[in-house]
Amino acid sequence: AGDPAGALAVKVAAVGGPGSGKSAFVAALADEVAVTSEVATHRRPPPGSDSATLRPATTTAGFDLGRTLLGSTFAIYAFAASGEERFALMREHALVGAAGAVVVVDAARVAECVGVIDELELRTVPFVVLVNSGLGAVPYRVEELRDALAVEADVPVLVGEAADPVFAQECGLRRMEHVVVRRLTAGIGS
């Protein structure tokens, strides 16, 4: 289906570490998922990894793309790129022309997102942080997560389940809408 007449198409990138829930966020957010590139993978961390955390059973091998409408005003196109370093070029492509980003964080592997956040700040892409509680308990307070990620006080840090459509729509999308509107009214990209 096409976008409503007069709707502004806005690109949003979902970025973060491997297995953090970016694809789940796009799927929960979207009215329709146009593209998914999930492939089966291992359950244990790769050899040489210092993580004892089990990995998800799938990984994104390219992009996931979903679209949702905010009334008749915005058509939000959410792109999720793989968080694996070997797919860094795909993440760069997801960020090209993005009006904003959602950084999806696995609380057990916060350090994996610091480089992504640095990249967003370098590119001056506004973002919100979504700490995915769907991967297990979040043992940190928001202030501790903010400090660990080195994000400014004006960057929203939200804790919730990335795969929960209510959370994705009400928290993630509504916060992202604010960031996108702020960026567009400032006359910066889209």
Coordinates of N, CA and C in Angstrom, one line a residue, residues 108-176:
A108 N 23.0 -6.7 28.9 CA 24.1 -7.6 29.2 C 25.4 -7.3 28.4
R109 N 25.2 -6.5 27.3 CA 26.3 -6.2 26.4 C 26.3 -4.7 26.0
V110 N 26.2 -3.9 27.0 CA 26.1 -2.4 26.8 C 27.3 -1.9 26.0
A111 N 28.5 -2.4 26.3 CA 29.7 -1.9 25.6 C 29.6 -2.0 24.1
E112 N 28.9 -3.0 23.6 CA 28.8 -3.2 22.1 C 28.1 -2.0 21.4
C113 N 27.5 -1.1 22.1 CA 26.7 0.0 21.5 C 27.5 1.3 21.6
V114 N 28.6 1.4 22.3 CA 29.3 2.6 22.5 C 29.8 3.2 21.2
G115 N 30.4 2.3 20.3 CA 30.9 2.7 19.0 C 29.8 3.2 18.1
V116 N 28.6 2.6 18.2 CA 27.5 3.0 17.3 C 27.0 4.4 17.8
I117 N 27.0 4.6 19.1 CA 26.6 5.9 19.6 C 27.6 7.0 19.2
D118 N 28.9 6.6 19.3 CA 29.9 7.6 18.8 C 29.7 7.9 17.3
E119 N 29.4 6.9 16.5 CA 29.2 7.1 15.1 C 28.0 8.1 14.8
L120 N 26.9 7.9 15.6 CA 25.7 8.7 15.4 C 26.0 10.2 15.8
E121 N 26.8 10.3 16.9 CA 27.1 11.7 17.4 C 28.0 12.3 16.4
L122 N 29.0 11.6 15.8 CA 29.9 12.1 14.8 C 29.1 12.6 13.5
R123 N 28.1 11.8 13.2 CA 27.2 12.2 12.0 C 26.1 13.2 12.3
T124 N 26.0 13.6 13.6 CA 24.9 14.4 14.1 C 23.5 13.9 13.8
V125 N 23.4 12.6 13.9 CA 22.1 11.9 13.8 C 21.4 11.9 15.2
P126 N 20.3 12.5 15.4 CA 19.6 12.4 16.7 C 19.1 11.0 16.9
F127 N 19.1 10.6 18.2 CA 18.8 9.2 18.5 C 18.2 9.1 19.8
V128 N 17.5 8.0 20.0 CA 17.0 7.6 21.4 C 17.6 6.3 21.6
V129 N 17.7 5.9 22.9 CA 18.2 4.6 23.3 C 17.1 3.7 23.8
L130 N 17.0 2.5 23.3 CA 16.0 1.6 23.8 C 16.8 0.4 24.4
V131 N 16.7 0.2 25.7 CA 17.3 -0.9 26.4 C 16.3 -2.0 26.4
N132 N 16.6 -3.1 25.7 CA 15.7 -4.2 25.4 C 15.6 -5.1 26.6
S133 N 14.5 -5.0 27.4 CA 14.2 -5.8 28.5 C 13.7 -7.2 28.1
G134 N 13.4 -7.4 26.9 CA 13.0 -8.7 26.4 C 14.1 -9.8 26.4
L135 N 15.3 -9.4 26.5 CA 16.4 -10.3 26.5 C 16.8 -10.8 27.9
G136 N 16.1 -10.3 28.9 CA 16.3 -10.6 30.3 C 16.2 -9.4 31.2
A137 N 16.4 -9.6 32.5 CA 16.2 -8.5 33.4 C 17.3 -7.4 33.1
V138 N 16.9 -6.2 33.3 CA 17.8 -5.0 33.2 C 18.3 -4.7 34.6
P139 N 19.5 -5.1 34.9 CA 20.0 -4.9 36.3 C 20.5 -3.5 36.6
Y140 N 20.3 -2.6 35.7 CA 20.9 -1.2 35.9 C 19.7 -0.2 35.9
R141 N 20.0 0.9 36.6 CA 19.1 2.1 36.6 C 19.4 2.8 35.3
V142 N 18.4 3.6 34.9 CA 18.6 4.4 33.6 C 19.8 5.3 33.7
E143 N 20.1 5.9 34.9 CA 21.2 6.8 35.1 C 22.5 6.0 34.9
E144 N 22.6 4.7 35.3 CA 23.8 3.9 35.2 C 24.0 3.6 33.7
L145 N 22.9 3.3 33.0 CA 23.0 3.0 31.6 C 23.4 4.2 30.8
R146 N 22.9 5.4 31.1 CA 23.2 6.6 30.5 C 24.7 6.9 30.6
D147 N 25.3 6.6 31.9 CA 26.7 6.8 32.1 C 27.5 5.8 31.3
A148 N 27.1 4.6 31.3 CA 27.9 3.5 30.6 C 27.9 3.8 29.1
L149 N 26.8 4.4 28.6 CA 26.8 4.7 27.1 C 27.3 6.1 26.8
A150 N 27.6 6.8 27.8 CA 28.1 8.2 27.7 C 27.2 9.1 26.8
V151 N 25.9 9.0 27.1 CA 24.9 9.8 26.4 C 24.5 11.0 27.2
E152 N 24.2 12.1 26.5 CA 23.8 13.3 27.2 C 22.4 13.2 27.9
A153 N 22.1 14.1 28.8 CA 20.9 14.0 29.6 C 19.7 14.2 28.7
D154 N 19.8 14.9 27.6 CA 18.6 15.2 26.7 C 18.3 14.0 25.8
V155 N 19.1 13.0 25.8 CA 18.9 11.8 24.9 C 18.0 10.8 25.7
P156 N 16.7 10.6 25.2 CA 15.9 9.7 25.9 C 16.5 8.2 26.0
V157 N 16.4 7.7 27.2 CA 16.8 6.3 27.4 C 15.6 5.6 27.9
L158 N 15.1 4.6 27.1 CA 13.8 3.9 27.4 C 14.1 2.5 27.7
V159 N 13.5 1.9 28.7 CA 13.6 0.5 29.0 C 12.3 -0.2 28.7
G160 N 12.3 -1.2 27.9 CA 11.1 -2.0 27.6 C 11.5 -3.1 26.6
E161 N 10.5 -3.9 26.3 CA 10.7 -5.1 25.4 C 10.6 -4.6 23.9
A162 N 11.7 -4.7 23.2 CA 11.7 -4.3 21.8 C 10.7 -5.0 20.9
A163 N 10.3 -6.2 21.3 CA 9.3 -7.0 20.5 C 7.9 -6.7 20.8
D164 N 7.7 -5.9 21.8 CA 6.3 -5.6 22.3 C 5.7 -4.4 21.4
P165 N 4.7 -4.7 20.6 CA 4.2 -3.7 19.7 C 3.7 -2.5 20.5
V166 N 3.1 -2.6 21.6 CA 2.6 -1.5 22.4 C 3.8 -0.6 22.8
F167 N 4.9 -1.2 23.3 CA 6.0 -0.4 23.7 C 6.7 0.2 22.5
A168 N 6.9 -0.5 21.4 CA 7.5 0.0 20.2 C 6.7 1.2 19.7
Q169 N 5.4 1.0 19.6 CA 4.5 2.1 19.1 C 4.4 3.3 20.0
E170 N 4.1 3.0 21.3 CA 3.8 4.1 22.2 C 5.1 4.8 22.7
C171 N 6.1 4.0 23.1 CA 7.3 4.6 23.6 C 8.3 4.9 22.5
G172 N 8.8 3.9 21.9 CA 9.8 4.1 20.9 C 9.4 5.0 19.7
L173 N 8.3 4.8 19.1 CA 7.9 5.6 18.0 C 7.5 7.0 18.4
R174 N 6.8 7.1 19.4 CA 6.4 8.5 19.8 C 7.6 9.3 20.2
R175 N 8.5 8.8 20.9 CA 9.8 9.5 21.2 C 10.5 9.8 19.9
M176 N 10.6 8.8 19.0 CA 11.3 9.0 17.8 C 10.6 10.1 17.0

